[in-house]
């Protein structure tokens, strides 16, 4: 085998050997062999026949071998010159290892392991072939045949080979290799079949000749694999960029549509319409916004993941379209929340305002109706000329009656002022039906002014006539004077007992109840006054009947009759129990409202601290992680699942909050937590756990892409946590320097050390924020501990596929790369314009540079 190997190279120099130990004794052919396989010139050989000349030549050969980094243990020139077979074969095996096998490298392995891995990959698709070593795995000959068929399928019909015919398989492989691949027949088929364990060195030597024979194809395959890997990264990153752009556009469009709705403060005229607005806002907070919160969080996670992948693949950072940066999304989101912040408060204030308006409007209508009922006919009465034909007693009666009317008029002044005040308040609160209220109020005021003028005019007429008349009935006058205030008191009592009320607390309804009880306590005294007034009327009747006074059976001083007094008194007595019932019902409603407040407060006082506790626990988890990153990720996902399972409690609290709002409850002394506090805290909790999970996922991406071991990752995390003494998740410059020194970095306090540290800080803190995050620390350590693809490496790979040309053709790309990646390159490569260009030539150099630069493919 060694002889055949040596002759395969010496043949290029026009010579051969027959016996290794004899033909290499003078050192001449040994030196010639080394020149052929290395491509270098050795020192000039000695041509003499003496022993000293031979030893000199062999020493020159051995020195050349040693200059290539090979240790020659116990091999001396004298043994070679003396024809020592063992030493000579050991020297030839050393040469084969150094010049035929050592340079073989497959996936970071070399020499024997690399050659074995190459054989395993090339023969993997072939049945009955299982290459595990360089001895018995080759005995049936199928391994040699598979290597040839994989690269030159036209030379061997592999389908006709049988595992139980090793001699035929071996001879077929040896003959084809010698005839078509220029690989000499280094092995004997009978020796291999007849040996329990074939010679490993002989098999390795022969197989290495196959590797070198197919090295061109191997280089092309390696180059193609590298290019495919780079292009796959680019395609995946481009898809992530497209996904980010679409998600950002959709989210911004939703925010753009939503903000004007939240900023619309146009009030509705009715309570029902405003309640619908509040219900629409509840649907927005419960149904429409939460998915958008998740989309925003997912957008940030996608952006961070994409930037991590770009850094790991040595690509430039992703710059989103104008207005679609994460900061732009956050600014737009801040505008959304700013608009949202005051919307609910405005809605509730509007509902309160409308409630107040409805109450005031009803009160206005009641008082206006009562007043208009009272004034009906008064103008006609004041304009009567009855005093012109009246007797003296009649004129006295008319005068007293007028005085009683003036007393009544004065008593009604307060009601008119109340009507005007209510109308003014309705105007100030922007009541939608203010024009009709103002018109009615103005009519009442104008009528009131006219009544005043007519009253004054009639009084003047009566007083002028009074001088002509002298008699007056004091009893009727007393009756009129006492009946009018009492009548007004009853009318006021009826008005108060029928007055609508609006309260928001138990204390307010208790105040109304107390006032009502105080009113009921005055009823016995009022009844005494009623009896007294009726007694005066009875006395008048007696006097009229006794003295035959011509009073026509009526009181000339007032229109209030005992029948009216009794009727109104009975009405008052009926209204009292109705008022009792209304107050009791309102008291029960306020008790129910208080139960709702306590129910909400009890839940909120549990959920609020729970959310805060979970936020603090996540902060500790993100700092004090143990185990592998996968363990940490599983732990965080389980933790996230437990948080999500808490969602029904949030929903239950939302339901209680809706009941509170529907009951128009605007305050709650049983808790400091509002529903908005809980909502914001819940959203922050979900966002924080999602971001923490994404951070671990990015650490896994970094570890896997850069070949960082779990031990290294644990060491990095332990060092970072050790110096992160405030558990902030970041390191200051001095903490970061101490961390680097603990990991073996030599950063001195001299000018050179400060310059080196400044260089490192510019990498890990490009925005000069004064802090180093754990992700930035991991990115830096991964660059320091692992190799990355570069534009030059990709360019070199393309050059191999192009056969050392400065350009590559469409056919070459489609032949060497998978279809989708070949078309990817064809669509993006610019035409090649060099002097050696041919039609259809493509510029792979600018394409390779663009993959790692700022160019836009």
PDB file of N, CA and C in Angstrom, residues 200-291:
ATOM      1  N   UNK A 200      -5.431  -0.854   9.298  1.00  0.00           N
ATOM      2  CA  UNK A 200      -6.083   0.451   9.366  1.00  0.00           C
ATOM      3  C   UNK A 200      -5.312   1.516   8.608  1.00  0.00           C
ATOM      4  N   UNK A 201      -3.971   1.490   8.711  1.00  0.00           N
ATOM      5  CA  UNK A 201      -3.177   2.508   8.037  1.00  0.00           C
ATOM      6  C   UNK A 201      -3.293   2.369   6.524  1.00  0.00           C
ATOM      7  N   UNK A 202      -3.340   1.146   6.036  1.00  0.00           N
ATOM      8  CA  UNK A 202      -3.442   0.926   4.591  1.00  0.00           C
ATOM      9  C   UNK A 202      -4.797   1.427   4.082  1.00  0.00           C
ATOM     10  N   UNK A 203      -5.873   1.110   4.829  1.00  0.00           N
ATOM     11  CA  UNK A 203      -7.206   1.566   4.418  1.00  0.00           C
ATOM     12  C   UNK A 203      -7.269   3.097   4.423  1.00  0.00           C
ATOM     13  N   UNK A 204      -6.747   3.735   5.500  1.00  0.00           N
ATOM     14  CA  UNK A 204      -6.767   5.199   5.588  1.00  0.00           C
ATOM     15  C   UNK A 204      -5.998   5.827   4.436  1.00  0.00           C
ATOM     16  N   UNK A 205      -4.832   5.237   4.114  1.00  0.00           N
ATOM     17  CA  UNK A 205      -4.034   5.801   3.020  1.00  0.00           C
ATOM     18  C   UNK A 205      -4.797   5.732   1.710  1.00  0.00           C
ATOM     19  N   UNK A 206      -5.408   4.573   1.454  1.00  0.00           N
ATOM     20  CA  UNK A 206      -6.133   4.402   0.189  1.00  0.00           C
ATOM     21  C   UNK A 206      -7.375   5.318   0.146  1.00  0.00           C
ATOM     22  N   UNK A 207      -8.117   5.382   1.276  1.00  0.00           N
ATOM     23  CA  UNK A 207      -9.330   6.205   1.299  1.00  0.00           C
ATOM     24  C   UNK A 207      -8.982   7.687   1.152  1.00  0.00           C
ATOM     25  N   UNK A 208      -7.803   8.108   1.707  1.00  0.00           N
ATOM     26  CA  UNK A 208      -7.424   9.513   1.573  1.00  0.00           C
ATOM     27  C   UNK A 208      -7.212   9.891   0.118  1.00  0.00           C
ATOM     28  N   UNK A 209      -6.796   8.908  -0.701  1.00  0.00           N
ATOM     29  CA  UNK A 209      -6.630   9.188  -2.128  1.00  0.00           C
ATOM     30  C   UNK A 209      -7.984   9.490  -2.772  1.00  0.00           C
ATOM     31  N   UNK A 210      -9.038   8.792  -2.323  1.00  0.00           N
ATOM     32  CA  UNK A 210     -10.381   9.107  -2.816  1.00  0.00           C
ATOM     33  C   UNK A 210     -10.783  10.525  -2.411  1.00  0.00           C
ATOM     34  N   UNK A 211     -10.477  10.879  -1.151  1.00  0.00           N
ATOM     35  CA  UNK A 211     -10.836  12.221  -0.679  1.00  0.00           C
ATOM     36  C   UNK A 211     -10.192  13.294  -1.541  1.00  0.00           C
ATOM     37  N   UNK A 212      -8.863  13.084  -1.819  1.00  0.00           N
ATOM     38  CA  UNK A 212      -8.170  14.099  -2.617  1.00  0.00           C
ATOM     39  C   UNK A 212      -8.624  14.060  -4.063  1.00  0.00           C
ATOM     40  N   UNK A 213      -8.984  12.875  -4.554  1.00  0.00           N
ATOM     41  CA  UNK A 213      -9.466  12.799  -5.931  1.00  0.00           C
ATOM     42  C   UNK A 213     -10.792  13.569  -6.085  1.00  0.00           C
ATOM     43  N   UNK A 214     -11.580  13.529  -5.053  1.00  0.00           N
ATOM     44  CA  UNK A 214     -12.873  14.213  -5.124  1.00  0.00           C
ATOM     45  C   UNK A 214     -12.870  15.546  -4.378  1.00  0.00           C
ATOM     46  N   UNK A 215     -11.664  16.071  -4.051  1.00  0.00           N
ATOM     47  CA  UNK A 215     -11.582  17.277  -3.230  1.00  0.00           C
ATOM     48  C   UNK A 215     -12.245  18.472  -3.910  1.00  0.00           C
ATOM     49  N   UNK A 216     -12.153  18.498  -5.262  1.00  0.00           N
ATOM     50  CA  UNK A 216     -12.797  19.604  -5.984  1.00  0.00           C
ATOM     51  C   UNK A 216     -14.297  19.621  -5.724  1.00  0.00           C
ATOM     52  N   UNK A 217     -14.915  18.442  -5.848  1.00  0.00           N
ATOM     53  CA  UNK A 217     -16.360  18.358  -5.588  1.00  0.00           C
ATOM     54  C   UNK A 217     -16.670  18.662  -4.123  1.00  0.00           C
ATOM     55  N   UNK A 218     -15.756  18.190  -3.230  1.00  0.00           N
ATOM     56  CA  UNK A 218     -15.967  18.441  -1.813  1.00  0.00           C
ATOM     57  C   UNK A 218     -15.918  19.942  -1.496  1.00  0.00           C
ATOM     58  N   UNK A 219     -14.973  20.629  -2.140  1.00  0.00           N
ATOM     59  CA  UNK A 219     -14.882  22.076  -1.920  1.00  0.00           C
ATOM     60  C   UNK A 219     -16.150  22.766  -2.411  1.00  0.00           C
ATOM     61  N   UNK A 220     -16.630  22.325  -3.570  1.00  0.00           N
ATOM     62  CA  UNK A 220     -17.852  22.923  -4.111  1.00  0.00           C
ATOM     63  C   UNK A 220     -19.030  22.661  -3.183  1.00  0.00           C
ATOM     64  N   UNK A 221     -19.085  21.445  -2.640  1.00  0.00           N
ATOM     65  CA  UNK A 221     -20.202  21.125  -1.734  1.00  0.00           C
ATOM     66  C   UNK A 221     -20.123  21.943  -0.458  1.00  0.00           C
ATOM     67  N   UNK A 222     -18.879  22.076   0.069  1.00  0.00           N
ATOM     68  CA  UNK A 222     -18.706  22.874   1.282  1.00  0.00           C
ATOM     69  C   UNK A 222     -19.102  24.327   1.027  1.00  0.00           C
ATOM     70  N   UNK A 223     -18.657  24.833  -0.127  1.00  0.00           N
ATOM     71  CA  UNK A 223     -18.998  26.215  -0.468  1.00  0.00           C
ATOM     72  C   UNK A 223     -20.497  26.374  -0.615  1.00  0.00           C
ATOM     73  N   UNK A 224     -21.127  25.408  -1.293  1.00  0.00           N
ATOM     74  CA  UNK A 224     -22.574  25.488  -1.480  1.00  0.00           C
ATOM     75  C   UNK A 224     -23.304  25.449  -0.138  1.00  0.00           C
ATOM     76  N   UNK A 225     -22.838  24.599   0.779  1.00  0.00           N
ATOM     77  CA  UNK A 225     -23.472  24.513   2.102  1.00  0.00           C
ATOM     78  C   UNK A 225     -23.365  25.836   2.850  1.00  0.00           C
ATOM     79  N   UNK A 226     -22.176  26.446   2.757  1.00  0.00           N
ATOM     80  CA  UNK A 226     -21.994  27.725   3.446  1.00  0.00           C
ATOM     81  C   UNK A 226     -22.939  28.788   2.867  1.00  0.00           C
ATOM     82  N   UNK A 227     -23.010  28.821   1.539  1.00  0.00           N
ATOM     83  CA  UNK A 227     -23.879  29.816   0.885  1.00  0.00           C
ATOM     84  C   UNK A 227     -25.338  29.567   1.256  1.00  0.00           C
ATOM     85  N   UNK A 228     -25.770  28.305   1.224  1.00  0.00           N
ATOM     86  CA  UNK A 228     -27.158  27.977   1.585  1.00  0.00           C
ATOM     87  C   UNK A 228     -27.483  28.433   2.999  1.00  0.00           C
ATOM     88  N   UNK A 229     -26.515  28.212   3.887  1.00  0.00           N
ATOM     89  CA  UNK A 229     -26.727  28.600   5.273  1.00  0.00           C
ATOM     90  C   UNK A 229     -26.907  30.120   5.387  1.00  0.00           C
ATOM     91  N   UNK A 230     -26.030  30.868   4.700  1.00  0.00           N
ATOM     92  CA  UNK A 230     -26.104  32.325   4.760  1.00  0.00           C
ATOM     93  C   UNK A 230     -27.407  32.821   4.146  1.00  0.00           C
ATOM     94  N   UNK A 231     -27.773  32.242   2.962  1.00  0.00           N
ATOM     95  CA  UNK A 231     -28.982  32.692   2.280  1.00  0.00           C
ATOM     96  C   UNK A 231     -30.229  32.359   3.103  1.00  0.00           C
ATOM     97  N   UNK A 232     -30.224  31.201   3.760  1.00  0.00           N
ATOM     98  CA  UNK A 232     -31.373  30.823   4.589  1.00  0.00           C
ATOM     99  C   UNK A 232     -31.573  31.834   5.718  1.00  0.00           C
ATOM    100  N   UNK A 233     -30.439  32.263   6.315  1.00  0.00           N
ATOM    101  CA  UNK A 233     -30.526  33.273   7.372  1.00  0.00           C
ATOM    102  C   UNK A 233     -31.124  34.567   6.821  1.00  0.00           C
ATOM    103  N   UNK A 234     -30.637  34.963   5.613  1.00  0.00           N
ATOM    104  CA  UNK A 234     -31.140  36.203   5.012  1.00  0.00           C
ATOM    105  C   UNK A 234     -32.636  36.114   4.702  1.00  0.00           C
ATOM    106  N   UNK A 235     -33.052  34.952   4.145  1.00  0.00           N
ATOM    107  CA  UNK A 235     -34.467  34.793   3.799  1.00  0.00           C
ATOM    108  C   UNK A 235     -35.346  34.832   5.045  1.00  0.00           C
ATOM    109  N   UNK A 236     -34.893  34.164   6.083  1.00  0.00           N
ATOM    110  CA  UNK A 236     -35.670  34.156   7.326  1.00  0.00           C
ATOM    111  C   UNK A 236     -35.755  35.561   7.917  1.00  0.00           C
ATOM    112  N   UNK A 237     -34.622  36.284   7.896  1.00  0.00           N
ATOM    113  CA  UNK A 237     -34.621  37.642   8.441  1.00  0.00           C
ATOM    114  C   UNK A 237     -35.529  38.561   7.639  1.00  0.00           C
ATOM    115  N   UNK A 238     -35.500  38.410   6.293  1.00  0.00           N
ATOM    116  CA  UNK A 238     -36.371  39.252   5.467  1.00  0.00           C
ATOM    117  C   UNK A 238     -37.841  38.983   5.771  1.00  0.00           C
ATOM    118  N   UNK A 239     -38.193  37.702   5.998  1.00  0.00           N
ATOM    119  CA  UNK A 239     -39.579  37.377   6.341  1.00  0.00           C
ATOM    120  C   UNK A 239     -39.974  38.001   7.679  1.00  0.00           C
ATOM    121  N   UNK A 240     -39.036  37.949   8.651  1.00  0.00           N
ATOM    122  CA  UNK A 240     -39.302  38.561   9.950  1.00  0.00           C
ATOM    123  C   UNK A 240     -39.488  40.070   9.811  1.00  0.00           C
ATOM    124  N   UNK A 241     -38.682  40.685   8.905  1.00  0.00           N
ATOM    125  CA  UNK A 241     -38.833  42.127   8.693  1.00  0.00           C
ATOM    126  C   UNK A 241     -40.200  42.449   8.100  1.00  0.00           C
ATOM    127  N   UNK A 242     -40.622  41.637   7.101  1.00  0.00           N
ATOM    128  CA  UNK A 242     -41.934  41.858   6.494  1.00  0.00           C
ATOM    129  C   UNK A 242     -43.047  41.693   7.527  1.00  0.00           C
ATOM    130  N   UNK A 243     -42.915  40.650   8.380  1.00  0.00           N
ATOM    131  CA  UNK A 243     -43.918  40.419   9.421  1.00  0.00           C
ATOM    132  C   UNK A 243     -43.982  41.599  10.381  1.00  0.00           C
ATOM    133  N   UNK A 244     -42.793  42.122  10.758  1.00  0.00           N
ATOM    134  CA  UNK A 244     -42.751  43.259  11.677  1.00  0.00           C
ATOM    135  C   UNK A 244     -43.444  44.472  11.043  1.00  0.00           C
ATOM    136  N   UNK A 245     -43.096  44.752   9.771  1.00  0.00           N
ATOM    137  CA  UNK A 245     -43.671  45.924   9.104  1.00  0.00           C
ATOM    138  C   UNK A 245     -45.205  45.826   9.062  1.00  0.00           C
ATOM    139  N   UNK A 246     -45.717  44.623   8.736  1.00  0.00           N
ATOM    140  CA  UNK A 246     -47.176  44.464   8.629  1.00  0.00           C
ATOM    141  C   UNK A 246     -47.832  44.630   9.986  1.00  0.00           C
ATOM    142  N   UNK A 247     -47.246  43.976  11.016  1.00  0.00           N
ATOM    143  CA  UNK A 247     -47.839  44.068  12.350  1.00  0.00           C
ATOM    144  C   UNK A 247     -47.794  45.503  12.857  1.00  0.00           C
ATOM    145  N   UNK A 248     -46.659  46.206  12.608  1.00  0.00           N
ATOM    146  CA  UNK A 248     -46.549  47.602  13.036  1.00  0.00           C
ATOM    147  C   UNK A 248     -47.579  48.469  12.319  1.00  0.00           C
ATOM    148  N   UNK A 249     -47.733  48.257  10.994  1.00  0.00           N
ATOM    149  CA  UNK A 249     -48.707  49.050  10.230  1.00  0.00           C
ATOM    150  C   UNK A 249     -50.124  48.822  10.752  1.00  0.00           C
ATOM    151  N   UNK A 250     -50.475  47.543  10.978  1.00  0.00           N
ATOM    152  CA  UNK A 250     -51.825  47.229  11.467  1.00  0.00           C
ATOM    153  C   UNK A 250     -52.089  47.871  12.824  1.00  0.00           C
ATOM    154  N   UNK A 251     -51.078  47.789  13.717  1.00  0.00           N
ATOM    155  CA  UNK A 251     -51.251  48.330  15.059  1.00  0.00           C
ATOM    156  C   UNK A 251     -51.380  49.854  15.016  1.00  0.00           C
ATOM    157  N   UNK A 252     -50.524  50.508  14.215  1.00  0.00           N
ATOM    158  CA  UNK A 252     -50.586  51.967  14.100  1.00  0.00           C
ATOM    159  C   UNK A 252     -51.920  52.406  13.494  1.00  0.00           C
ATOM    160  N   UNK A 253     -52.418  51.646  12.502  1.00  0.00           N
ATOM    161  CA  UNK A 253     -53.699  51.992  11.886  1.00  0.00           C
ATOM    162  C   UNK A 253     -54.829  51.874  12.905  1.00  0.00           C
ATOM    163  N   UNK A 254     -54.782  50.804  13.747  1.00  0.00           N
ATOM    164  CA  UNK A 254     -55.803  50.652  14.793  1.00  0.00           C
ATOM    165  C   UNK A 254     -55.743  51.817  15.774  1.00  0.00           C
ATOM    166  N   UNK A 255     -54.531  52.201  16.171  1.00  0.00           N
ATOM    167  CA  UNK A 255     -54.385  53.341  17.100  1.00  0.00           C
ATOM    168  C   UNK A 255     -54.906  54.616  16.439  1.00  0.00           C
ATOM    169  N   UNK A 256     -54.568  54.806  15.132  1.00  0.00           N
ATOM    170  CA  UNK A 256     -55.005  56.006  14.421  1.00  0.00           C
ATOM    171  C   UNK A 256     -56.529  56.095  14.373  1.00  0.00           C
ATOM    172  N   UNK A 257     -57.182  54.938  14.197  1.00  0.00           N
ATOM    173  CA  UNK A 257     -58.648  54.940  14.147  1.00  0.00           C
ATOM    174  C   UNK A 257     -59.273  55.125  15.530  1.00  0.00           C
ATOM    175  N   UNK A 258     -58.594  54.626  16.568  1.00  0.00           N
ATOM    176  CA  UNK A 258     -59.186  54.588  17.913  1.00  0.00           C
ATOM    177  C   UNK A 258     -59.075  55.925  18.633  1.00  0.00           C
ATOM    178  N   UNK A 259     -57.954  56.640  18.457  1.00  0.00           N
ATOM    179  CA  UNK A 259     -57.718  57.879  19.223  1.00  0.00           C
ATOM    180  C   UNK A 259     -58.819  58.923  18.981  1.00  0.00           C
ATOM    181  N   UNK A 260     -59.227  59.183  17.704  1.00  0.00           N
ATOM    182  CA  UNK A 260     -60.313  60.177  17.518  1.00  0.00           C
ATOM    183  C   UNK A 260     -61.592  59.785  18.251  1.00  0.00           C
ATOM    184  N   UNK A 261     -61.872  58.481  18.301  1.00  0.00           N
ATOM    185  CA  UNK A 261     -63.065  58.024  19.036  1.00  0.00           C
ATOM    186  C   UNK A 261     -62.944  58.350  20.518  1.00  0.00           C
ATOM    187  N   UNK A 262     -61.752  58.133  21.089  1.00  0.00           N
ATOM    188  CA  UNK A 262     -61.551  58.400  22.515  1.00  0.00           C
ATOM    189  C   UNK A 262     -61.498  59.902  22.799  1.00  0.00           C
ATOM    190  N   UNK A 263     -61.086  60.689  21.810  1.00  0.00           N
ATOM    191  CA  UNK A 263     -60.978  62.130  22.021  1.00  0.00           C
ATOM    192  C   UNK A 263     -62.305  62.852  21.742  1.00  0.00           C
ATOM    193  N   UNK A 264     -63.290  62.124  21.233  1.00  0.00           N
ATOM    194  CA  UNK A 264     -64.589  62.741  20.937  1.00  0.00           C
ATOM    195  C   UNK A 264     -65.346  62.977  22.241  1.00  0.00           C
ATOM    196  N   UNK A 265     -65.464  64.216  22.616  1.00  0.00           N
ATOM    197  CA  UNK A 265     -66.143  64.561  23.871  1.00  0.00           C
ATOM    198  C   UNK A 265     -67.515  65.203  23.609  1.00  0.00           C
ATOM    199  N   UNK A 266     -68.103  64.890  22.450  1.00  0.00           N
ATOM    200  CA  UNK A 266     -69.422  65.451  22.145  1.00  0.00           C
ATOM    201  C   UNK A 266     -70.470  64.791  23.036  1.00  0.00           C
ATOM    202  N   UNK A 267     -71.109  65.524  23.916  1.00  0.00           N
ATOM    203  CA  UNK A 267     -72.075  64.900  24.844  1.00  0.00           C
ATOM    204  C   UNK A 267     -73.385  64.554  24.156  1.00  0.00           C
ATOM    205  N   UNK A 268     -74.074  63.575  24.712  1.00  0.00           N
ATOM    206  CA  UNK A 268     -75.410  63.198  24.236  1.00  0.00           C
ATOM    207  C   UNK A 268     -76.460  63.923  25.084  1.00  0.00           C
ATOM    208  N   UNK A 269     -77.646  63.968  24.545  1.00  0.00           N
ATOM    209  CA  UNK A 269     -78.701  64.701  25.248  1.00  0.00           C
ATOM    210  C   UNK A 269     -79.434  63.857  26.276  1.00  0.00           C
ATOM    211  N   UNK A 270     -79.357  62.511  26.126  1.00  0.00           N
ATOM    212  CA  UNK A 270     -80.136  61.644  27.005  1.00  0.00           C
ATOM    213  C   UNK A 270     -79.234  60.710  27.793  1.00  0.00           C
ATOM    214  N   UNK A 271     -79.737  60.299  28.953  1.00  0.00           N
ATOM    215  CA  UNK A 271     -79.002  59.363  29.801  1.00  0.00           C
ATOM    216  C   UNK A 271     -78.768  58.046  29.082  1.00  0.00           C
ATOM    217  N   UNK A 272     -79.794  57.572  28.336  1.00  0.00           N
ATOM    218  CA  UNK A 272     -79.671  56.283  27.632  1.00  0.00           C
ATOM    219  C   UNK A 272     -78.517  56.307  26.621  1.00  0.00           C
ATOM    220  N   UNK A 273     -78.397  57.416  25.895  1.00  0.00           N
ATOM    221  CA  UNK A 273     -77.321  57.520  24.897  1.00  0.00           C
ATOM    222  C   UNK A 273     -75.947  57.526  25.574  1.00  0.00           C
ATOM    223  N   UNK A 274     -75.835  58.233  26.702  1.00  0.00           N
ATOM    224  CA  UNK A 274     -74.543  58.263  27.403  1.00  0.00           C
ATOM    225  C   UNK A 274     -74.233  56.904  28.031  1.00  0.00           C
ATOM    226  N   UNK A 275     -75.246  56.193  28.520  1.00  0.00           N
ATOM    227  CA  UNK A 275     -75.028  54.839  29.049  1.00  0.00           C
ATOM    228  C   UNK A 275     -74.506  53.921  27.947  1.00  0.00           C
ATOM    229  N   UNK A 276     -75.017  54.076  26.730  1.00  0.00           N
ATOM    230  CA  UNK A 276     -74.532  53.274  25.608  1.00  0.00           C
ATOM    231  C   UNK A 276     -73.068  53.588  25.302  1.00  0.00           C
ATOM    232  N   UNK A 277     -72.691  54.871  25.400  1.00  0.00           N
ATOM    233  CA  UNK A 277     -71.285  55.239  25.199  1.00  0.00           C
ATOM    234  C   UNK A 277     -70.404  54.552  26.249  1.00  0.00           C
ATOM    235  N   UNK A 278     -70.880  54.533  27.500  1.00  0.00           N
ATOM    236  CA  UNK A 278     -70.112  53.887  28.563  1.00  0.00           C
ATOM    237  C   UNK A 278     -69.985  52.385  28.302  1.00  0.00           C
ATOM    238  N   UNK A 279     -71.074  51.766  27.837  1.00  0.00           N
ATOM    239  CA  UNK A 279     -71.034  50.333  27.530  1.00  0.00           C
ATOM    240  C   UNK A 279     -70.067  50.058  26.374  1.00  0.00           C
ATOM    241  N   UNK A 280     -70.069  50.941  25.361  1.00  0.00           N
ATOM    242  CA  UNK A 280     -69.116  50.788  24.245  1.00  0.00           C
ATOM    243  C   UNK A 280     -67.686  50.886  24.743  1.00  0.00           C
ATOM    244  N   UNK A 281     -67.434  51.783  25.706  1.00  0.00           N
ATOM    245  CA  UNK A 281     -66.073  51.918  26.245  1.00  0.00           C
ATOM    246  C   UNK A 281     -65.688  50.679  27.051  1.00  0.00           C
ATOM    247  N   UNK A 282     -66.654  50.118  27.793  1.00  0.00           N
ATOM    248  CA  UNK A 282     -66.352  48.883  28.527  1.00  0.00           C
ATOM    249  C   UNK A 282     -65.980  47.760  27.559  1.00  0.00           C
ATOM    250  N   UNK A 283     -66.738  47.644  26.460  1.00  0.00           N
ATOM    251  CA  UNK A 283     -66.412  46.619  25.453  1.00  0.00           C
ATOM    252  C   UNK A 283     -65.016  46.844  24.892  1.00  0.00           C
ATOM    253  N   UNK A 284     -64.671  48.088  24.677  1.00  0.00           N
ATOM    254  CA  UNK A 284     -63.328  48.410  24.158  1.00  0.00           C
ATOM    255  C   UNK A 284     -62.248  47.946  25.140  1.00  0.00           C
ATOM    256  N   UNK A 285     -62.440  48.235  26.442  1.00  0.00           N
ATOM    257  CA  UNK A 285     -61.392  47.880  27.421  1.00  0.00           C
ATOM    258  C   UNK A 285     -61.339  46.369  27.656  1.00  0.00           C
ATOM    259  N   UNK A 286     -62.528  45.698  27.590  1.00  0.00           N
ATOM    260  CA  UNK A 286     -62.552  44.266  27.878  1.00  0.00           C
ATOM    261  C   UNK A 286     -62.236  43.424  26.651  1.00  0.00           C
ATOM    262  N   UNK A 287     -62.711  43.838  25.492  1.00  0.00           N
ATOM    263  CA  UNK A 287     -62.658  42.965  24.310  1.00  0.00           C
ATOM    264  C   UNK A 287     -61.672  43.442  23.249  1.00  0.00           C
ATOM    265  N   UNK A 288     -61.660  44.741  22.974  1.00  0.00           N
ATOM    266  CA  UNK A 288     -60.903  45.230  21.814  1.00  0.00           C
ATOM    267  C   UNK A 288     -59.452  45.575  22.143  1.00  0.00           C
ATOM    268  N   UNK A 289     -59.219  46.173  23.321  1.00  0.00           N
ATOM    269  CA  UNK A 289     -57.851  46.602  23.615  1.00  0.00           C
ATOM    270  C   UNK A 289     -56.924  45.459  24.024  1.00  0.00           C
ATOM    271  N   UNK A 290     -57.376  44.488  24.897  1.00  0.00           N
ATOM    272  CA  UNK A 290     -56.429  43.438  25.334  1.00  0.00           C
ATOM    273  C   UNK A 290     -55.703  42.723  24.201  1.00  0.00           C
ATOM    274  N   UNK A 291     -56.367  42.341  23.070  1.00  0.00           N
ATOM    275  CA  UNK A 291     -55.591  41.722  21.976  1.00  0.00           C
ATOM    276  C   UNK A 291     -54.537  42.660  21.407  1.00  0.00           C
TER     277      UNK A 291
END
